[in-house]
mmCIF file of C-alpha atoms in Angstrom:
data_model
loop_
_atom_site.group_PDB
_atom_site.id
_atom_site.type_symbol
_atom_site.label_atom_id
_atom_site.label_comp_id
_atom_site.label_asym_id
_atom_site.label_seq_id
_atom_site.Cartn_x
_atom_site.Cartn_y
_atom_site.Cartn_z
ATOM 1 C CA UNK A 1 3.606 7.571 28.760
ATOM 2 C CA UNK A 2 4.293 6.560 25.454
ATOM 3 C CA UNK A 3 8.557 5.930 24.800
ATOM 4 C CA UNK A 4 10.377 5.667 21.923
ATOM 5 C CA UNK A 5 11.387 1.566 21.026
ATOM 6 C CA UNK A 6 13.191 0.099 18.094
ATOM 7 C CA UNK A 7 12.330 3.628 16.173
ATOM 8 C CA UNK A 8 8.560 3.699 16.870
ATOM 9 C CA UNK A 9 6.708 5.438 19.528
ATOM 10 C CA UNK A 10 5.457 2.774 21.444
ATOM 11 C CA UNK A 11 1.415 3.997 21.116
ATOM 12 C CA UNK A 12 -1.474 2.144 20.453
ATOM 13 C CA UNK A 13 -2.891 1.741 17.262
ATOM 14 C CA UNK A 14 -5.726 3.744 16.161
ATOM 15 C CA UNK A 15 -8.593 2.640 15.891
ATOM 16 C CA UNK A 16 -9.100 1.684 12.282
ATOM 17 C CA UNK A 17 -5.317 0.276 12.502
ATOM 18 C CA UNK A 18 -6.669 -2.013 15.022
ATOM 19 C CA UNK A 19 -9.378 -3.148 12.779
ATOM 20 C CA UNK A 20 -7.407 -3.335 9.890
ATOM 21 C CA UNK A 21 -4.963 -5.829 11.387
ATOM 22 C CA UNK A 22 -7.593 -7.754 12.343
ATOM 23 C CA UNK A 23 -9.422 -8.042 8.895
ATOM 24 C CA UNK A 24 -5.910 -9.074 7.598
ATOM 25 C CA UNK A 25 -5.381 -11.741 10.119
ATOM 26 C CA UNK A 26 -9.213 -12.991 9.541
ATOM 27 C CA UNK A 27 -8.328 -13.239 5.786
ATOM 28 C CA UNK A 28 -5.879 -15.741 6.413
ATOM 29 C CA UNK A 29 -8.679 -18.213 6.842
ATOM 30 C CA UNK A 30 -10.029 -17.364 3.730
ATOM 31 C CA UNK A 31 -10.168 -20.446 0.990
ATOM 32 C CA UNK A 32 -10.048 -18.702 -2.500
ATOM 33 C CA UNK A 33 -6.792 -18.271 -3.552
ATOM 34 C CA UNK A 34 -7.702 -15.527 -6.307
ATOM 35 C CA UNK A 35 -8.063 -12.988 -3.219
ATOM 36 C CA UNK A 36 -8.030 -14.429 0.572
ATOM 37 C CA UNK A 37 -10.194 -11.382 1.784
ATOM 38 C CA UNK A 38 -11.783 -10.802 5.116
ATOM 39 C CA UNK A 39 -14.722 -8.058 6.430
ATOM 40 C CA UNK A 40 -14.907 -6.802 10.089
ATOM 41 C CA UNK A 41 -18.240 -5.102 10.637
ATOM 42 C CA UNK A 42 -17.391 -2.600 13.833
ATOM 43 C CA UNK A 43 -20.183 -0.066 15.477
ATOM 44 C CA UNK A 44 -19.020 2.344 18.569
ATOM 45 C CA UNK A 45 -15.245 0.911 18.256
ATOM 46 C CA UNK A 46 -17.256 -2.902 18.479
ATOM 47 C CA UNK A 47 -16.832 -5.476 16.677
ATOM 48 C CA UNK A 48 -20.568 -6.762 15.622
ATOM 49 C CA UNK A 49 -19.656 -9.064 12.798
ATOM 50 C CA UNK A 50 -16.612 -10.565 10.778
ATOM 51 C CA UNK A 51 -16.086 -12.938 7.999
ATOM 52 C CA UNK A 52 -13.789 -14.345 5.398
ATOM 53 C CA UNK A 53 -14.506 -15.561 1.606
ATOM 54 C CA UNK A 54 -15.476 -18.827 1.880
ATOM 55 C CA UNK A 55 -17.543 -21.991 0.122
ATOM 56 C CA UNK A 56 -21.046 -22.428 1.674
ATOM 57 C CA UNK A 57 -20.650 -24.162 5.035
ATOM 58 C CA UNK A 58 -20.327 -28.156 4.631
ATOM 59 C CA UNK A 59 -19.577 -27.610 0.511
ATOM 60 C CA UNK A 60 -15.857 -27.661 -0.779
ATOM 61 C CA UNK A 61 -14.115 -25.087 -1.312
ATOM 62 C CA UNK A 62 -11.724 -23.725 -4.083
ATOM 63 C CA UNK A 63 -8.494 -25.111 -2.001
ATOM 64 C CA UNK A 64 -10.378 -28.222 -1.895
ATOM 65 C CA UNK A 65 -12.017 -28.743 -5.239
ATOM 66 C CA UNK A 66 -10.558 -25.566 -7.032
ATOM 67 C CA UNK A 67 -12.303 -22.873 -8.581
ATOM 68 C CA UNK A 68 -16.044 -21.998 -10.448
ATOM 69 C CA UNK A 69 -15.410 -19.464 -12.180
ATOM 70 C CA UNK A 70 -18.401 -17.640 -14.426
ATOM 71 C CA UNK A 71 -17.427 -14.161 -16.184
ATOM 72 C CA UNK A 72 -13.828 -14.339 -14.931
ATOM 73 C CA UNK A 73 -15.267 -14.140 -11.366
ATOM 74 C CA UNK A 74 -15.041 -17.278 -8.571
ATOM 75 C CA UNK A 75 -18.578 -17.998 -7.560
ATOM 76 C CA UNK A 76 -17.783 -21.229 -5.239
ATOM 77 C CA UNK A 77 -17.113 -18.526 -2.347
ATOM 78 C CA UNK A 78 -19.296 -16.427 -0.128
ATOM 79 C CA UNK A 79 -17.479 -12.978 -0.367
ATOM 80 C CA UNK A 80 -16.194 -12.018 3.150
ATOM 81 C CA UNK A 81 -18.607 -9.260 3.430
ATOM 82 C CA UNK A 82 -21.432 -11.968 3.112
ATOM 83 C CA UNK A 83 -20.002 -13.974 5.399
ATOM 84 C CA UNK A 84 -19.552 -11.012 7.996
ATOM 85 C CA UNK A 85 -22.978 -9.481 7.825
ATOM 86 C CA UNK A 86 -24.210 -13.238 8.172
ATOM 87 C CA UNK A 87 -22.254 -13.385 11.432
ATOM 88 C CA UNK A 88 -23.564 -10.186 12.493
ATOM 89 C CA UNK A 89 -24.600 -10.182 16.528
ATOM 90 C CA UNK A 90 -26.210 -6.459 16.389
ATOM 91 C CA UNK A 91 -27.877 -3.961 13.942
ATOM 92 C CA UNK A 92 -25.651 -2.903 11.299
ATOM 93 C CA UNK A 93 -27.203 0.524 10.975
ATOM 94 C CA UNK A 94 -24.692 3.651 11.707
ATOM 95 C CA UNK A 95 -21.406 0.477 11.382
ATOM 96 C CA UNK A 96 -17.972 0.555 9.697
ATOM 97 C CA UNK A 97 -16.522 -2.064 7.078
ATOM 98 C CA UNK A 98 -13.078 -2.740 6.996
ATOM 99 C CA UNK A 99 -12.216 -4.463 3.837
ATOM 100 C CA UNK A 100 -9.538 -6.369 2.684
ATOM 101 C CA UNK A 101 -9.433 -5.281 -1.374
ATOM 102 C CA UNK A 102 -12.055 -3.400 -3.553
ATOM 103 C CA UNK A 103 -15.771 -4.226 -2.219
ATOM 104 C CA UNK A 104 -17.761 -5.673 -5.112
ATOM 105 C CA UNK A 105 -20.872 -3.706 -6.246
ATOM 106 C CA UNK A 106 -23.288 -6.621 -4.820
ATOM 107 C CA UNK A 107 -21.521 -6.489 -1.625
ATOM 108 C CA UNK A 108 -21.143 -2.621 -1.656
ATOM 109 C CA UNK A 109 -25.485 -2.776 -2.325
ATOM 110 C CA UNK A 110 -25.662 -5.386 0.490
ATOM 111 C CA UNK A 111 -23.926 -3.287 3.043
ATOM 112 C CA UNK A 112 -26.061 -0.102 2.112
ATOM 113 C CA UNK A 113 -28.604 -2.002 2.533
ATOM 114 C CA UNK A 114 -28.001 -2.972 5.915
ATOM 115 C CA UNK A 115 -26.743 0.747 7.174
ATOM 116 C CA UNK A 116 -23.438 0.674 7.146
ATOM 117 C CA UNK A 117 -21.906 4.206 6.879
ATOM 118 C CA UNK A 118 -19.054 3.880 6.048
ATOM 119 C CA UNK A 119 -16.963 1.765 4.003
ATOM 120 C CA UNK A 120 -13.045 1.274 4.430
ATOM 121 C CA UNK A 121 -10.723 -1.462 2.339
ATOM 122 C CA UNK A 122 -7.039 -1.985 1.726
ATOM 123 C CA UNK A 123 -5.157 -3.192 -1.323
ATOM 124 C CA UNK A 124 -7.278 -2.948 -4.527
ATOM 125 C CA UNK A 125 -8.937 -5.915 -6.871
ATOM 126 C CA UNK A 126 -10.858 -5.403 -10.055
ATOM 127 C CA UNK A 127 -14.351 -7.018 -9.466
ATOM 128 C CA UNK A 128 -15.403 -6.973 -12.604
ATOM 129 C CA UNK A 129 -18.467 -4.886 -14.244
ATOM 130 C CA UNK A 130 -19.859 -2.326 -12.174
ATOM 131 C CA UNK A 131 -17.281 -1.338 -10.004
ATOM 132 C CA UNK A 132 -17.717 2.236 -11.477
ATOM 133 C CA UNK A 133 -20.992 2.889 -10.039
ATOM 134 C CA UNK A 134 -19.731 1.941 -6.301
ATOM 135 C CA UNK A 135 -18.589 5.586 -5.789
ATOM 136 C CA UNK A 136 -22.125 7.063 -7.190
ATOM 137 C CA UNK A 137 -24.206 4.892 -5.091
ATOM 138 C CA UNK A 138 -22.608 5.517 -1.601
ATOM 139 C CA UNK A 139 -22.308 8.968 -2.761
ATOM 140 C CA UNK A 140 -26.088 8.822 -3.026
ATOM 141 C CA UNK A 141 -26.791 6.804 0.190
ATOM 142 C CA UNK A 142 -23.998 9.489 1.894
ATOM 143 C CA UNK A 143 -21.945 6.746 2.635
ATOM 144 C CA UNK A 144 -18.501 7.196 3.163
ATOM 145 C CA UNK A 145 -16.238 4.814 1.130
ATOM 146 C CA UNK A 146 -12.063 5.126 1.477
ATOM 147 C CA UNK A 147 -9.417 3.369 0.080
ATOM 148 C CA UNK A 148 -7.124 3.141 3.996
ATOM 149 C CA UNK A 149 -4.322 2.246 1.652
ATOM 150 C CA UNK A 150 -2.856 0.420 -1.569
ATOM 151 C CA UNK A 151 0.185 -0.173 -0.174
ATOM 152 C CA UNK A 152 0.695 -3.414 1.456
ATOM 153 C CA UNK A 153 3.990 -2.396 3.317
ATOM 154 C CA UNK A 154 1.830 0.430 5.169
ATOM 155 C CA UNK A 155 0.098 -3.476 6.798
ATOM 156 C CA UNK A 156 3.544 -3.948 7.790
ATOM 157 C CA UNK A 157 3.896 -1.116 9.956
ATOM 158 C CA UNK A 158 0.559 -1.665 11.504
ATOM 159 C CA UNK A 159 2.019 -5.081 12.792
ATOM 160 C CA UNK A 160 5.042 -3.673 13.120
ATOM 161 C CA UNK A 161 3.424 -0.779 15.571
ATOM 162 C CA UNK A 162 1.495 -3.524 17.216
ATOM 163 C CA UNK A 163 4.603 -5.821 18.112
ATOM 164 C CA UNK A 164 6.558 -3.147 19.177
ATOM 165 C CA UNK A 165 4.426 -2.088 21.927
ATOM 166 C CA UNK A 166 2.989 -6.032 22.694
ATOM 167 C CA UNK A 167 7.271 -6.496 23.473
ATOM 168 C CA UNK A 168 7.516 -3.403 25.838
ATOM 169 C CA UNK A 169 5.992 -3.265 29.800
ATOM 170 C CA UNK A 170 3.345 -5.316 29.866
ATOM 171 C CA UNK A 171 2.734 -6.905 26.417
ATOM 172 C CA UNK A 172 2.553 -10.857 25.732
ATOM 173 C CA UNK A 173 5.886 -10.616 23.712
ATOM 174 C CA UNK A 174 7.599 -8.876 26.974
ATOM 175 C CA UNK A 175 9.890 -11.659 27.927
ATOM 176 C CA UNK A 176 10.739 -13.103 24.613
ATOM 177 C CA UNK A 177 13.671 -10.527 23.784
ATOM 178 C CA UNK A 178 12.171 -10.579 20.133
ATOM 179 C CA UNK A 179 14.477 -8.005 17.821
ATOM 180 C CA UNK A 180 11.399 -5.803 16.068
ATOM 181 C CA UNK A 181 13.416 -4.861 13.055
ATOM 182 C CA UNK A 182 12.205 -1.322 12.021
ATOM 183 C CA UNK A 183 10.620 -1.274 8.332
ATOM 184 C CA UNK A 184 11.728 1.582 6.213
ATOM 185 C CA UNK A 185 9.514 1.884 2.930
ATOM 186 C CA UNK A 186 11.893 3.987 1.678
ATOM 187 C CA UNK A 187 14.846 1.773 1.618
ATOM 188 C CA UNK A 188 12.559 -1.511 0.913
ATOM 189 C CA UNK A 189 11.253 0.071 -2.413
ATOM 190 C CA UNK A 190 15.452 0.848 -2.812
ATOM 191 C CA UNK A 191 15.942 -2.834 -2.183
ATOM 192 C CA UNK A 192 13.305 -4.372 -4.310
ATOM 193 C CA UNK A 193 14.928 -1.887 -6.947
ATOM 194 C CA UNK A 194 18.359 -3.624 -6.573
ATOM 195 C CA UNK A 195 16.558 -7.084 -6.746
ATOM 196 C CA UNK A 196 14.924 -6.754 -10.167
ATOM 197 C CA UNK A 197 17.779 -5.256 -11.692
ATOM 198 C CA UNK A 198 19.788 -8.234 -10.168
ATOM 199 C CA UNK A 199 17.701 -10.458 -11.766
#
């Protein structure tokens, strides 16, 4: 029975919340500062594969020795979607991406290549020449590609949703009489207004 706490019904995430959250928690191992990105490869609501942006194992990466960058793009890294189809434990055929920022067209081409269906990222990034052929080739391979949101706050509430019910009957957080302050975009886009006209 789902009850009403700090605002929020206290449900479960869906699905590709779930996911979501996770790819933005597995980005925060990633080592590129121009875009810490992450890829969770899910088939049947499992996860088969995940990885973050990263230097080749053993090699420095650009915290350590700082970027390499050739035609305004970092090439030190393995993009996360490299990383996560690398790391894959199953057959990627019929799977699910969730993205965090704009695929590239080499990894969009990679993961049509390996059969996944369908193709979902948050936030956007501009990866450079042809991004404008990413729509026409899942289009042409029937593969579903969606932009979840660009909206970072919309992440919030995710975690927000998550936290909330973790602190109710049963969660981890239960005992910890943590204050889950509800997020309002509304009134946060109203407060960032005040800010910049303070400053």
């Amino acid at each position: 029975m789902s009850k009403e706490v700090g605002g929020f019904i206290n449900n479960r995430p869906s699905w590709d919340e779930l996911f979501i959250a996770i790819a933005v928690l597995g980005s925060s191992r990633g080592t590129c500062d121009r875009l810490r990105t992450s890829c969770v490869l899910v088939k049947n609501n499992r996860i088969v594969g995940s990885g973050y942006n990263g230097a080749v194992s053993g090699l420095k990466n650009c915290d350590e020795a700082g970027h390499l960058i050739i035609n305004n793009h970092c090439v030190r890294t393995l993009h996360g979607e490299d990383n996560a189809i690398a790391n894959a434990v199953s057959s990627l055929d019929g799977a699910t991406a969730y993205i965090i920022a704009t695929p590239c067209l080499g990894c969009v081409k990679k993961m049509l290549q390996y059969g996944i269906r369908r193709i979902v990222y948050v936030g956007a990034y501009y990866n450079g020449p042809g991004s404008e052929f990413i729509a026409k080739i899942c289009k042409g391979k029937r593969v579903k590609i969606e932009q979840w949101t660009n909206d970072p706050k919309k992440i919030v509430l995710i975690f927000q949703k998550i936290f909330t019910r973790l602190s109710g009957s049963g969660g981890i957080f239960k005992d910890l009489n943590l204050a889950i302050v509800p997020f309002d975009i509304r009134e946060s886009a109203k407060m960032e207004k005040k800010c910049k006209k303070a400053n």
